[in-house]
Structure formats: C-alpha cells, structure tokens
Short mmCIF file of C-alpha atoms in Angstrom, two decimals:
data_model
loop_
_atom_site.label_atom_id
_atom_site.label_comp_id
_atom_site.label_asym_id
_atom_site.label_seq_id
_atom_site.Cartn_x
_atom_site.Cartn_y
_atom_site.Cartn_z
CA MET A 1 -0.07 0.06 0.01
CA SER A 2 1.04 3.56 -0.53
CA GLU A 3 1.15 5.93 2.54
CA ASP A 4 -2.33 7.18 1.66
CA GLY A 5 -3.61 3.55 1.32
CA ASN A 6 -4.27 3.69 -2.46
CA PRO A 7 -3.22 0.52 -4.02
CA LYS A 8 -3.76 1.87 -7.61
CA LEU A 9 -1.38 4.64 -6.89
CA GLU A 10 1.13 2.10 -5.65
CA ALA A 11 0.83 0.13 -8.76
CA SER A 12 1.07 3.10 -10.91
CA GLN A 13 4.27 4.35 -9.22
CA LYS A 14 5.79 0.84 -9.67
CA GLU A 15 5.00 0.96 -13.27
CA GLU A 16 6.43 4.25 -13.81
CA LYS A 17 9.74 3.27 -12.12
CA LEU A 18 10.04 0.16 -14.09
CA GLY A 19 9.17 1.88 -17.37
CA GLY A 20 6.05 -0.19 -18.00
CA ALA A 21 3.99 -2.81 -16.43
CA VAL A 22 5.37 -4.76 -13.46
CA PRO A 23 6.26 -8.26 -14.66
CA ASP A 24 3.80 -10.91 -13.30
CA VAL A 25 6.14 -13.61 -12.17
CA ARG A 26 4.62 -16.93 -11.71
CA ALA A 27 5.50 -19.86 -9.45
CA ALA A 28 5.60 -23.41 -10.51
CA ASP A 29 1.93 -23.89 -9.53
CA GLY A 30 0.81 -20.82 -11.68
CA GLY A 31 0.14 -18.51 -8.78
CA SER A 32 1.05 -14.92 -8.98
CA LEU A 33 4.15 -13.92 -6.96
CA ASN A 34 3.39 -10.22 -6.92
CA GLY A 35 2.59 -10.15 -3.24
CA GLU A 36 2.49 -7.10 -1.03
CA ASP A 37 5.54 -6.22 0.91
CA ILE A 38 5.25 -5.19 4.58
CA LEU A 39 6.67 -1.66 4.14
CA ALA A 40 5.52 -1.10 0.65
CA LEU A 41 6.62 2.49 -0.28
CA GLN A 42 7.39 3.50 3.33
CA ASP A 43 11.27 3.51 2.77
CA LEU A 44 11.15 6.71 0.65
CA ASP A 45 13.75 5.16 -1.68
CA PRO A 46 11.68 4.27 -4.76
CA ALA A 47 14.49 2.37 -6.48
CA LEU A 48 15.17 0.07 -3.33
CA ASN A 49 11.40 -0.54 -3.04
CA MET A 50 11.09 -1.60 -6.57
CA LYS A 51 14.20 -3.84 -6.35
CA MET A 52 13.05 -5.45 -3.04
CA HIS A 53 9.71 -6.22 -4.66
CA LEU A 54 11.46 -8.10 -7.61
CA VAL A 55 13.78 -9.91 -5.10
CA ASN A 56 10.90 -11.01 -2.98
CA ASN A 57 9.20 -12.31 -6.28
CA ALA A 58 12.45 -14.28 -6.88
CA ILE A 59 12.62 -15.73 -3.53
CA ASP A 60 8.91 -16.71 -3.72
CA GLU A 61 9.68 -18.23 -7.15
CA ILE A 62 12.44 -20.32 -5.81
CA GLY A 63 10.46 -21.29 -2.81
CA TRP A 64 11.48 -23.44 0.12
CA THR A 65 14.56 -25.58 -0.45
CA PRO A 66 16.99 -27.87 1.47
CA TYR A 67 19.11 -24.72 1.88
CA HIS A 68 16.35 -23.11 4.04
CA MET A 69 16.07 -26.34 6.18
CA LYS A 70 19.90 -26.19 6.80
CA LEU A 71 19.47 -22.55 7.86
CA PHE A 72 16.63 -23.41 10.10
CA PHE A 73 18.80 -25.88 12.08
CA LEU A 74 22.02 -23.94 12.03
CA ASN A 75 20.50 -20.66 12.74
CA GLY A 76 18.55 -22.54 15.48
CA PHE A 77 21.84 -23.39 17.15
CA GLY A 78 22.35 -19.67 17.75
CA TYR A 79 18.88 -19.33 19.26
CA ALA A 80 19.86 -22.21 21.56
CA VAL A 81 23.24 -20.68 22.45
CA ASP A 82 21.77 -17.32 23.41
CA SER A 83 19.40 -18.99 25.98
CA LEU A 84 21.96 -21.53 27.04
CA ILE A 85 24.56 -18.92 28.03
CA LEU A 86 22.10 -16.51 29.52
CA LEU A 87 21.20 -19.43 31.94
CA LEU A 88 24.66 -20.65 32.15
CA GLN A 89 26.01 -17.89 34.36
CA SER A 90 23.10 -18.19 36.73
CA VAL A 91 23.49 -21.84 37.37
CA ILE A 92 27.29 -21.66 38.03
CA ALA A 93 27.04 -18.28 40.07
CA THR A 94 26.43 -19.87 43.40
CA PRO A 95 28.95 -22.71 43.26
CA ALA A 96 31.61 -20.43 41.79
CA PHE A 97 31.03 -17.66 44.36
CA THR A 98 31.30 -20.37 47.04
CA GLU A 99 34.68 -21.21 45.83
CA PHE A 100 36.45 -17.82 45.35
CA GLY A 101 33.99 -14.88 45.49
CA LYS A 102 33.86 -14.58 49.36
CA HIS A 103 34.42 -10.75 49.34
CA GLY A 104 33.10 -10.12 45.81
CA TYR A 105 29.70 -9.06 44.50
CA ASP A 106 27.33 -12.11 44.42
CA LYS A 107 25.35 -10.68 41.34
CA ALA A 108 28.56 -9.98 39.30
CA LEU A 109 28.14 -12.80 36.87
CA ASN A 110 24.67 -11.75 36.09
CA ILE A 111 25.71 -8.19 35.40
CA SER A 112 28.72 -9.48 33.40
CA VAL A 113 26.78 -11.56 31.01
CA TYR A 114 24.14 -8.78 30.43
CA VAL A 115 26.90 -6.32 29.75
CA GLY A 116 28.51 -8.75 27.33
CA MET A 117 25.20 -9.29 25.51
CA LEU A 118 24.44 -5.62 25.42
CA THR A 119 27.61 -4.73 23.82
CA GLY A 120 27.52 -7.66 21.58
CA ALA A 121 23.92 -6.92 20.40
CA LEU A 122 25.04 -3.41 19.54
CA PHE A 123 28.35 -4.28 17.87
CA TRP A 124 27.13 -7.24 15.78
CA GLY A 125 23.90 -5.53 14.94
CA VAL A 126 25.64 -2.47 13.44
CA SER A 127 28.42 -4.42 11.94
CA ALA A 128 25.99 -6.83 10.15
CA ASP A 129 24.50 -3.79 8.40
CA ILE A 130 27.89 -2.29 7.44
CA ILE A 131 30.24 -5.20 6.61
CA GLY A 132 27.50 -7.83 5.97
CA ARG A 133 25.56 -10.66 7.69
CA ARG A 134 27.95 -13.54 6.78
CA TYR A 135 31.04 -12.62 8.66
CA ALA A 136 29.21 -11.76 11.95
CA PHE A 137 27.26 -15.00 11.50
CA ASN A 138 30.27 -17.06 11.37
CA ILE A 139 32.58 -15.37 13.92
CA SER A 140 30.20 -14.57 16.91
CA LEU A 141 29.35 -18.28 17.88
CA LEU A 142 33.09 -19.18 17.80
CA ILE A 143 33.95 -16.34 20.21
CA CYS A 144 31.16 -17.53 22.48
CA SER A 145 32.36 -21.10 22.63
CA LEU A 146 35.99 -20.38 23.15
CA SER A 147 35.18 -17.91 25.90
CA ALA A 148 32.97 -20.37 27.66
CA ILE A 149 35.68 -22.97 27.70
CA ILE A 150 38.35 -20.58 28.98
CA ALA A 151 35.81 -19.25 31.71
CA GLY A 152 35.77 -22.73 33.04
CA GLY A 153 39.42 -22.65 33.97
CA MET A 154 39.52 -19.27 35.66
CA PRO A 155 41.23 -19.02 38.95
CA ASN A 156 39.28 -16.12 40.54
CA TRP A 157 36.05 -14.26 40.63
CA PRO A 158 37.21 -11.18 38.47
CA SER A 159 38.68 -13.24 35.75
CA LEU A 160 35.55 -15.38 35.69
CA GLY A 161 33.34 -12.33 35.32
CA PHE A 162 35.50 -11.09 32.35
CA PHE A 163 35.19 -14.23 30.31
CA ILE A 164 31.54 -14.57 31.14
CA ALA A 165 31.28 -11.08 29.62
CA CYS A 166 33.08 -12.29 26.48
CA VAL A 167 30.60 -15.20 26.34
CA GLY A 168 27.83 -12.72 26.35
CA PHE A 169 29.63 -10.54 23.82
CA GLY A 170 29.94 -13.52 21.30
CA GLY A 171 26.40 -14.79 21.92
CA GLY A 172 24.81 -11.38 22.14
CA GLY A 173 24.70 -11.19 18.23
CA ASN A 174 23.37 -14.52 17.66
CA LEU A 175 19.54 -13.66 17.97
CA ILE A 176 20.12 -10.72 15.75
CA LEU A 177 21.98 -12.63 13.11
CA ASP A 178 20.06 -15.83 13.26
CA THR A 179 16.63 -14.16 12.50
CA THR A 180 18.04 -11.62 10.15
CA VAL A 181 19.88 -14.32 7.97
CA PHE A 182 16.92 -16.68 7.97
CA LEU A 183 14.33 -14.09 7.18
CA GLU A 184 16.34 -12.69 4.23
CA TYR A 185 16.14 -16.06 2.55
CA LEU A 186 12.67 -16.94 3.40
CA PRO A 187 9.72 -17.10 0.88
CA GLY A 188 6.76 -14.89 1.89
CA ASN A 189 4.54 -17.82 2.63
CA LYS A 190 7.21 -19.48 4.97
CA GLN A 191 7.89 -16.41 7.24
CA TRP A 192 5.91 -18.03 10.01
CA ALA A 193 8.91 -20.45 10.28
CA LEU A 194 10.82 -17.56 11.89
CA THR A 195 8.42 -17.76 14.90
CA LEU A 196 8.76 -21.48 15.05
CA MET A 197 12.53 -21.15 15.14
CA ALA A 198 12.29 -19.82 18.64
CA ALA A 199 11.58 -23.36 19.85
CA TRP A 200 15.49 -23.62 19.74
CA TRP A 201 15.51 -21.03 22.45
CA GLY A 202 13.67 -23.43 24.78
CA LEU A 203 15.91 -26.32 23.72
CA GLY A 204 18.94 -24.27 24.84
CA GLN A 205 17.36 -23.60 28.14
CA ALA A 206 16.65 -27.27 28.46
CA ILE A 207 20.21 -28.29 27.62
CA THR A 208 21.51 -26.03 30.26
CA GLY A 209 19.19 -27.58 32.78
CA PHE A 210 20.25 -31.13 31.93
CA ILE A 211 23.94 -30.10 32.02
CA ALA A 212 23.54 -28.50 35.35
CA TRP A 213 21.44 -31.40 36.58
CA GLY A 214 24.24 -33.89 35.73
CA PHE A 215 27.25 -31.88 37.11
CA LEU A 216 25.95 -29.75 39.97
CA VAL A 217 24.31 -32.53 42.07
CA PRO A 218 27.15 -35.07 42.70
CA GLU A 219 28.82 -34.32 46.08
CA GLN A 220 32.36 -35.20 44.77
CA TRP A 221 32.11 -32.27 42.49
CA ASN A 222 30.34 -29.74 44.62
CA CYS A 223 31.46 -28.31 47.97
CA SER A 224 28.91 -27.19 50.58
CA SER A 225 30.84 -24.85 52.78
CA VAL A 226 32.76 -21.69 51.92
CA ASP A 227 35.47 -22.53 54.49
CA THR A 228 36.26 -25.90 52.89
CA CYS A 229 35.82 -25.06 49.24
CA THR A 230 38.67 -25.55 46.95
CA ARG A 231 39.14 -26.18 43.16
CA ASP A 232 39.71 -29.83 43.61
CA ASN A 233 36.35 -30.45 45.49
CA ASN A 234 34.33 -27.96 43.48
CA MET A 235 34.74 -28.96 39.84
CA GLY A 236 31.12 -29.30 39.05
CA TRP A 237 30.52 -25.71 37.71
CA ARG A 238 33.68 -26.06 35.79
CA TYR A 239 32.46 -29.16 34.05
CA VAL A 240 29.29 -27.23 33.31
CA MET A 241 31.30 -24.56 31.38
CA PHE A 242 33.53 -27.00 29.65
CA THR A 243 30.63 -29.12 28.43
CA ALA A 244 28.56 -26.25 27.25
CA GLY A 245 31.55 -24.48 25.56
CA ALA A 246 32.47 -27.71 23.74
CA LEU A 247 28.81 -28.04 22.54
CA VAL A 248 28.82 -24.43 21.34
CA PHE A 249 32.08 -25.06 19.60
CA VAL A 250 30.78 -28.04 17.69
CA MET A 251 27.81 -25.82 16.59
CA SER A 252 30.17 -23.09 15.40
CA ILE A 253 32.15 -25.51 13.19
CA LEU A 254 28.94 -27.04 11.72
CA ARG A 255 28.00 -23.54 10.69
CA VAL A 256 31.03 -23.21 8.58
CA THR A 257 31.24 -26.83 7.25
CA VAL A 258 27.59 -27.88 6.71
CA ILE A 259 26.53 -24.71 5.05
CA ARG A 260 28.84 -22.21 3.33
CA LEU A 261 26.67 -19.25 3.94
CA LEU A 262 26.29 -16.85 0.97
CA GLU A 263 25.71 -13.23 1.77
CA THR A 264 22.05 -12.55 2.02
CA PRO A 265 20.46 -11.19 -1.20
CA LYS A 266 18.67 -8.39 0.54
CA TYR A 267 21.90 -7.09 2.13
CA LEU A 268 23.60 -7.17 -1.23
CA LEU A 269 20.68 -5.28 -2.69
CA CYS A 270 20.86 -2.58 -0.09
CA MET A 271 24.56 -2.26 -0.85
CA GLY A 272 23.81 -1.78 -4.59
CA GLU A 273 25.39 -5.04 -5.62
CA ASP A 274 22.66 -6.04 -8.21
CA ALA A 275 24.87 -8.52 -9.98
CA LYS A 276 25.68 -10.47 -6.76
CA VAL A 277 22.08 -10.56 -5.85
CA VAL A 278 21.18 -12.29 -9.13
CA GLU A 279 24.21 -14.47 -8.83
CA THR A 280 23.28 -15.63 -5.31
CA LEU A 281 19.57 -16.38 -6.15
CA GLN A 282 20.48 -18.05 -9.47
CA PHE A 283 23.05 -20.29 -7.74
CA ILE A 284 20.32 -21.49 -5.21
CA ALA A 285 17.85 -21.99 -7.94
CA ALA A 286 20.23 -24.02 -10.15
CA LYS A 287 21.40 -26.09 -7.18
CA TYR A 288 17.93 -27.22 -6.29
CA ASN A 289 16.45 -27.14 -9.75
CA ARG A 290 14.04 -24.33 -9.23
CA PRO A 291 13.03 -21.45 -11.57
CA CYS A 292 14.35 -17.93 -11.06
CA SER A 293 13.56 -15.23 -13.63
CA LEU A 294 15.35 -12.40 -11.96
CA THR A 295 18.04 -10.65 -14.04
CA VAL A 296 20.42 -7.79 -13.69
CA ASP A 297 18.54 -5.70 -16.21
CA LYS A 298 15.35 -5.95 -14.24
CA LEU A 299 16.94 -4.68 -11.30
CA GLU A 300 18.94 -2.06 -12.98
CA SER A 301 15.97 -0.68 -14.57
CA CYS A 302 14.58 0.32 -11.23
CA GLY A 303 17.30 2.83 -10.74
CA VAL A 304 20.14 3.42 -8.20
CA VAL A 305 19.75 2.67 -4.43
CA THR A 306 21.08 5.81 -2.53
CA SER A 307 19.62 5.64 1.01
CA ALA A 308 21.15 2.48 2.53
CA HIS A 309 24.75 3.58 3.08
CA SER A 310 27.33 6.30 2.58
CA GLY A 311 29.17 4.61 -0.22
CA LYS A 312 32.53 4.91 1.86
CA GLY A 313 32.35 1.47 3.43
CA GLY A 314 33.82 0.45 6.81
CA PHE A 315 32.84 1.44 10.29
CA SER A 316 32.32 5.00 11.09
CA VAL A 317 29.91 7.23 13.21
CA GLY A 318 28.38 8.55 9.98
CA GLU A 319 27.70 5.11 8.71
CA THR A 320 26.21 4.10 12.00
CA LEU A 321 24.02 7.16 12.07
CA ILE A 322 22.75 6.28 8.62
CA HIS A 323 21.40 3.03 9.83
CA LEU A 324 19.89 4.59 12.98
CA ARG A 325 18.26 7.33 10.95
CA GLY A 326 16.98 4.63 8.46
CA LEU A 327 14.71 3.34 11.24
CA PHE A 328 12.74 6.60 11.44
CA THR A 329 12.27 7.38 7.75
CA THR A 330 8.56 7.89 8.04
CA ARG A 331 6.12 8.48 10.84
CA LYS A 332 4.65 5.05 10.62
CA ILE A 333 8.21 3.20 10.75
CA SER A 334 9.27 5.52 13.53
CA ILE A 335 6.24 4.63 15.67
CA SER A 336 6.79 0.91 14.83
CA THR A 337 10.49 1.16 15.82
CA LEU A 338 9.93 2.83 19.10
CA MET A 339 7.03 0.53 20.08
CA ILE A 340 9.20 -2.53 19.34
CA TRP A 341 12.12 -1.11 21.53
CA LEU A 342 9.54 -0.44 24.20
CA SER A 343 8.20 -4.04 24.15
CA TRP A 344 11.81 -5.38 24.39
CA THR A 345 12.66 -3.08 27.41
CA MET A 346 9.37 -4.16 29.19
CA VAL A 347 10.00 -7.80 28.88
CA GLY A 348 13.61 -7.46 29.77
CA LEU A 349 12.56 -5.98 33.10
CA ALA A 350 9.55 -8.16 33.94
CA TYR A 351 10.86 -11.58 33.32
CA PRO A 352 14.11 -11.54 35.33
CA LEU A 353 12.79 -9.15 38.04
CA PHE A 354 9.94 -11.74 38.70
CA TYR A 355 12.25 -14.62 39.23
CA VAL A 356 14.40 -12.45 41.46
CA PHE A 357 11.71 -11.44 43.80
CA LEU A 358 9.63 -14.51 43.81
CA PRO A 359 11.57 -16.92 46.04
CA SER A 360 11.63 -14.42 48.99
CA TYR A 361 8.09 -13.42 48.44
CA LEU A 362 6.79 -16.94 48.48
CA ALA A 363 8.88 -17.82 51.68
CA ALA A 364 7.51 -14.65 53.48
CA ARG A 365 4.02 -16.14 52.91
CA GLY A 366 4.69 -19.57 54.11
CA ALA A 367 5.45 -21.44 50.86
CA VAL A 368 7.27 -24.75 51.82
CA LEU A 369 9.80 -25.23 48.78
CA ASP A 370 12.80 -26.82 50.53
CA VAL A 371 13.80 -29.71 48.26
CA SER A 372 16.92 -31.62 47.50
CA THR A 373 19.61 -30.40 45.11
CA PHE A 374 18.59 -33.20 42.83
CA ILE A 375 14.93 -32.24 42.75
CA SER A 376 15.71 -28.60 42.34
CA TRP A 377 17.83 -29.19 39.09
CA ARG A 378 15.18 -31.76 37.95
CA ASP A 379 12.41 -29.19 38.27
CA TYR A 380 14.68 -26.66 36.50
CA ALA A 381 15.12 -28.93 33.48
CA LEU A 382 11.32 -29.70 33.41
CA THR A 383 10.49 -25.93 33.37
CA ASN A 384 12.90 -25.35 30.50
CA VAL A 385 11.73 -28.23 28.54
CA SER A 386 8.22 -26.82 28.72
CA SER A 387 9.35 -23.55 27.02
CA ILE A 388 10.29 -25.45 23.77
CA PHE A 389 6.60 -25.81 22.80
CA GLY A 390 5.46 -22.13 23.27
CA PRO A 391 7.03 -21.13 19.93
CA VAL A 392 5.54 -24.26 18.23
CA LEU A 393 2.08 -23.12 19.20
CA ALA A 394 2.98 -19.54 18.35
CA GLY A 395 4.18 -20.67 15.01
CA TRP A 396 0.72 -22.10 14.16
CA MET A 397 -1.15 -19.23 15.80
CA CYS A 398 0.62 -16.40 13.90
CA ASN A 399 -0.24 -17.99 10.58
CA LEU A 400 -3.84 -17.92 11.32
CA PRO A 401 -5.62 -14.86 9.46
CA ILE A 402 -7.78 -14.08 12.47
CA LEU A 403 -4.76 -13.66 14.87
CA GLY A 404 -1.53 -12.92 12.83
CA ARG A 405 1.59 -11.81 14.68
CA ARG A 406 0.00 -9.00 16.82
CA TYR A 407 -2.82 -10.92 18.28
CA THR A 408 -0.72 -13.99 18.88
CA MET A 409 1.68 -11.67 20.98
CA LEU A 410 -1.32 -10.33 22.89
CA ILE A 411 -2.72 -13.79 23.68
CA GLY A 412 0.71 -15.02 24.94
CA ALA A 413 1.30 -11.92 27.09
CA LEU A 414 -2.09 -12.06 28.68
CA MET A 415 -1.78 -15.83 29.38
CA THR A 416 1.60 -15.30 31.00
CA ALA A 417 0.29 -12.42 33.09
CA ALA A 418 -2.59 -14.68 34.32
CA PHE A 419 -0.14 -17.39 35.59
CA PHE A 420 2.29 -14.66 37.00
CA PHE A 421 -0.57 -13.37 39.23
CA ALA A 422 -1.77 -16.99 40.04
CA TYR A 423 1.98 -17.94 40.84
CA THR A 424 1.70 -15.78 44.02
CA ALA A 425 -0.57 -18.43 45.56
CA VAL A 426 2.03 -21.26 45.30
CA ARG A 427 2.66 -23.00 48.62
CA THR A 428 4.18 -26.42 47.65
CA GLU A 429 6.75 -27.69 45.27
CA ALA A 430 4.40 -29.30 43.03
CA GLN A 431 2.58 -26.11 42.47
CA GLN A 432 5.71 -24.42 41.84
CA VAL A 433 6.74 -26.87 39.24
CA GLY A 434 3.35 -26.70 37.51
CA PHE A 435 3.25 -22.90 37.42
CA SER A 436 6.80 -22.53 36.30
CA CYS A 437 6.11 -24.77 33.29
CA ALA A 438 3.03 -22.92 32.41
CA ILE A 439 4.84 -19.60 32.52
CA GLY A 440 7.67 -20.90 30.49
CA PHE A 441 5.22 -22.24 27.79
CA CYS A 442 3.04 -18.93 27.64
CA LEU A 443 5.82 -16.49 27.84
CA ASN A 444 7.55 -18.12 24.81
CA VAL A 445 4.41 -17.79 22.86
CA TYR A 446 4.80 -14.07 23.20
CA TYR A 447 8.68 -13.92 23.22
CA GLY A 448 9.04 -16.23 20.19
CA THR A 449 6.62 -14.14 18.15
CA LEU A 450 8.30 -10.94 19.14
CA TYR A 451 11.65 -12.29 18.17
CA ALA A 452 10.34 -13.06 14.75
CA TYR A 453 8.18 -9.90 14.36
CA THR A 454 11.06 -7.47 15.00
CA PRO A 455 13.14 -8.24 11.91
CA GLU A 456 10.06 -8.82 9.85
CA VAL A 457 8.89 -5.14 9.97
CA LEU A 458 12.27 -3.44 10.07
CA PRO A 459 13.75 -2.15 6.67
CA SER A 460 16.37 -4.55 5.23
CA ALA A 461 19.04 -2.00 5.00
CA HIS A 462 18.90 -1.22 8.76
CA ARG A 463 17.33 -4.49 10.07
CA ALA A 464 20.36 -5.79 12.09
CA THR A 465 20.86 -2.28 13.77
CA GLY A 466 17.35 -2.03 14.81
CA ASN A 467 17.21 -5.55 15.97
CA GLY A 468 20.40 -4.95 17.87
CA VAL A 469 19.13 -1.88 19.73
CA ALA A 470 16.01 -3.80 20.55
CA VAL A 471 17.90 -6.62 22.05
CA ALA A 472 20.29 -4.10 23.84
CA CYS A 473 17.25 -2.43 25.52
CA ASN A 474 16.32 -5.92 26.76
CA ARG A 475 19.83 -6.41 28.22
CA ILE A 476 19.90 -3.02 29.91
CA MET A 477 16.79 -4.13 31.90
CA GLY A 478 18.37 -7.36 32.81
CA ILE A 479 21.32 -5.31 34.27
CA LEU A 480 18.83 -3.13 36.21
CA SER A 481 16.92 -6.14 37.54
CA ALA A 482 20.04 -7.54 39.36
CA VAL A 483 20.81 -4.10 40.96
CA ILE A 484 17.18 -3.70 41.99
CA ALA A 485 17.26 -7.12 43.61
CA THR A 486 20.25 -6.09 45.62
CA TYR A 487 18.90 -2.83 47.25
CA SER A 488 15.08 -3.66 47.35
CA ASP A 489 12.76 -5.37 49.74
CA THR A 490 12.24 -8.78 48.12
CA SER A 491 9.41 -9.84 50.35
CA THR A 492 6.87 -7.14 49.19
CA SER A 493 4.14 -8.20 46.74
CA ALA A 494 4.49 -4.94 44.79
CA PRO A 495 7.24 -6.04 42.37
CA ILE A 496 5.22 -9.24 41.54
CA PHE A 497 2.18 -7.21 40.42
CA ILE A 498 4.19 -4.66 38.63
CA CYS A 499 5.78 -7.43 36.57
CA GLY A 500 2.19 -8.85 35.80
CA ALA A 501 1.04 -5.35 34.86
CA LEU A 502 4.03 -4.92 32.49
CA LEU A 503 3.05 -8.25 30.67
CA VAL A 504 -0.40 -6.83 30.36
CA ALA A 505 1.04 -3.63 28.82
CA MET A 506 3.29 -5.61 26.50
CA GLY A 507 0.18 -7.51 25.17
CA ILE A 508 -1.67 -4.18 24.54
CA VAL A 509 1.37 -2.62 22.84
CA ALA A 510 1.65 -5.57 20.54
CA ALA A 511 -1.98 -5.43 19.56
CA LEU A 512 -1.37 -1.80 18.52
CA PHE A 513 1.80 -2.38 16.47
CA PRO A 514 1.30 -0.48 13.18
CA PHE A 515 2.43 -3.30 10.83
CA GLU A 516 0.86 -6.77 10.49
CA PRO A 517 3.24 -9.24 8.67
CA TYR A 518 0.62 -11.88 8.12
CA GLY A 519 0.22 -12.38 4.33
CA ARG A 520 2.92 -9.90 3.50
CA ARG A 521 6.56 -10.18 2.84
CA SER A 522 9.51 -8.57 4.64
CA SER A 523 10.95 -5.56 2.84
#
C-alpha cells in the first residue's frame, strides 16, 4: 500500500519506475508472486522498494529448499546458544561464588553476561548492516564457545566475570544474526517459520538444565561450605562450562562446514550489488532445480539505491547514524521502531525481576519449597523443556488470518500475566513446578513471536541495527533487575504485580503495532 492507502497509486508508481507494467512472475503452480511487501513504499527510496519487490518475487519463485532447512537448524543453534549462555551464568554463579567470591559481589556474573550481551547486540547488529551478515554470523558463535571453555578454567572471581562477559559478547549477536539471515532468504509464505525457530531457545534452556542437573548434583564435584571449598572439590561448575563451551564449539564448526553461507540477497541489494544478488539467487535456484527469472537488467531498470549507506564502506560514526536514521524514515516506521524497542525493554525487566523477587516473596507467605539439590535441578530442567513448545504453538497461531503476529503476542502476554498473578498463591513444590512450566510455555508464545516480528517489520538496509538496539534495551533491563534485587525489599508483593502489569501492557502494545506481517513479505 502507498502511505495514503491507495493500491492503484502504488501500482502506477511501480510501473513508472520500471518503465512499464510490473512483470507478473509466476510460481511453478501458476500462482502470481506479486505479493504485498510489509513496508511497501514506506522506505522513501523508490529504487530500493522496486528492487526489493522483484527480489521478493524471485525468492518466492524459488520457494522452500533444503538450503532453508539447513538454515533453520544452523540458525536455530544460535537461538539455543543465546538462551544457554544466559542461563549458564545463573546456574554456576552460586558454586563459583562459594569457591572464590567470598568478598566479591554475588550478582557480578549476572551483570557481566548482560553487559557482554548488551555490547554484543549493538556491535554485531551495526556491523552486520555495515560489513555484512555472513562474517558476523560465522565469527560470533566461535567467540562465544572459546570464551565459555576458557571461563571454566579461571582461577578467581574477576577473571571469571570477564570471560562470562566475553561469552555474552559473542552470543549477544546470535539472536540478531540468526533471525536476520534466515528471514532474508525466506519465501513470503514461510515467514511463520521464523516464529517456530524460537523453539530452539527453549531447547537451549533445557540443555543448560540437563547439564546442570548432571554436574551440580554429585557431592564429589560440589562443596557445601565456603570454608572448605577448593578447586579440587568444586569442579562441578567448571564441568558445566567445559561441556557447554564444547557443545557451542561444535555448533560453530557445523555452521562453517555444513553450510557455506552466502551473503543474503537483501543485504547485497541494499549495498547496490545487483549482479551479486542475481548470482546468489540463480545459484540457489540452479542447485535445487528451481526457476528464477530475476535478471540484472530488471534490477538496474529500477534505478540506483542511494539511501542505505554512505558509499564509503567500513565502520564510522556517519555510517552508524545512517542506519539509525533509517529506522525513522517515516512517521509509521518511527512509531513501529519505538514500540518494538519499548516491548523489548518491558519484557527485559518483567521476566528476570519476577524470578529475582519470587523466592523471597513466597517464603514470606509460608510456601514450603525446601527440596533436595537433585529435585531442584530436575524441576529446573522440566520448566525449561516446557518452554520449547510455546513457539511451536505460536508458529501455528501467527499463521492464522484471524490472529496474525500481533494478536498471537497479545494472547501470549495475557496468558503469561494470568499465570504470573496466580503464581503468588503457590505453597508447595508441586504447585511451583506446574506454574513454572505454564509460565515458561506461555511466555515463549509471546517472546518467540516478538523475536520473529522485530526483523520482519524493520527495513532490510537497517534491520540488524534496529534488531540490535531492541535486544540491547532488553539487556539493559536485565542489568537493572540485578541491581534492584540487591537494594530492594524482596518480600513485598508490589514487584510481583508490577511485573504482571508490565506483561498486560506488553500485550496491549503488541496489539497496537502499526504493521501486521501476516500475508505480507518482509521488505
């Protein structure tokens, strides 16, 4: 649609730019591929809009291939790693602090990982828009894995905190790159798979739970007293780091060997590399015996792309500002960008703060939750396994015309809020496990859809930057939650209800998002 909502005007503008009628590209089944792009003419760069429309037609014409399936799994590794490392520091914090953090700050690892993920989200987000998706995609996971392995061998609390921050830095760009790369290859009718891919997030959480369950329970690897705790009798948390780091290292190697990632066609298009765009898509089409009618002449007939970059290349303040300004090119895109960042900020505060305050709140009201270490880690693993299935449901819901992405997020947020409020009535361990599983499931209906929605509605030229800032907002709130927990009264009910209210607000904001991606293609 054009900004005034006139589809005929949009069509005539397209024809004018192409010097005639827009070619009616057909898929193998005879269906027209001239679908509507999410941002339509919002970008204010007519040449880029016309070219993006043709590239989307070509991607739809090629359709889903084994290449996309490989991306689903290998990009899913990044999703899993992000959640894995976010929980990793929390499960090793207590035994590591017992060993050598006697006079340190007990929330240091929590803050370290969030600081690392904050800087990583910004760095990898901006760099992916400037130097390309492919390099960041291949490097970030390797940094994460090596830092995790090294962290397991650290001799003191400050050095452990530093390498946990490095783990966060490497993993901080994964969510941004995984969604961006996968989306920029997806046919329009398969964009719901981006929401489904968030199931890997829950799998990463579950893997962390099982690793912790295996290494943090045996007495021979875990000391119980600060006075007698040494490296020799407290190797459990180190084994957790070594195992998780080795697993991530294998994933990073698979990314490079199983699929030799080609630079995404939409990034190349934004950089003015029309010939490389056609070469990439024609290569995929030829490899999997699919049609692709896109040619360099068709792209060049649309004009020259001028708004995506400065033309100088490389990192610079000016180049970064171009990508930030690109997120506010029109009033509608500006509102969308700010509402997305607000949503990430709210969920970044509500979720960790809830779990920070909850144990003290329940204990103050007579909840009996004293269980063995074995039972604690078993329950932790069960809760994380339940979160795998939230995005599976969300992937189905967001592809229903009556719901789309926005109302799927609304339902997920309201369901989570309901269980948040109900959780305050927990008095037994069985109730605690049940409500934790329910919250993990429902929250990932919202979270998984938000992860997918964010890159879907951002302009391609500035997608990774906008996504990086969104994730950074989330990480800032994670840091604040640790500080708030240190200096606040954790037995009062106010924070619990504030968190629930934030979830309701998140659902309302989602329902009011300006763009609905259902039935449309990312721009």
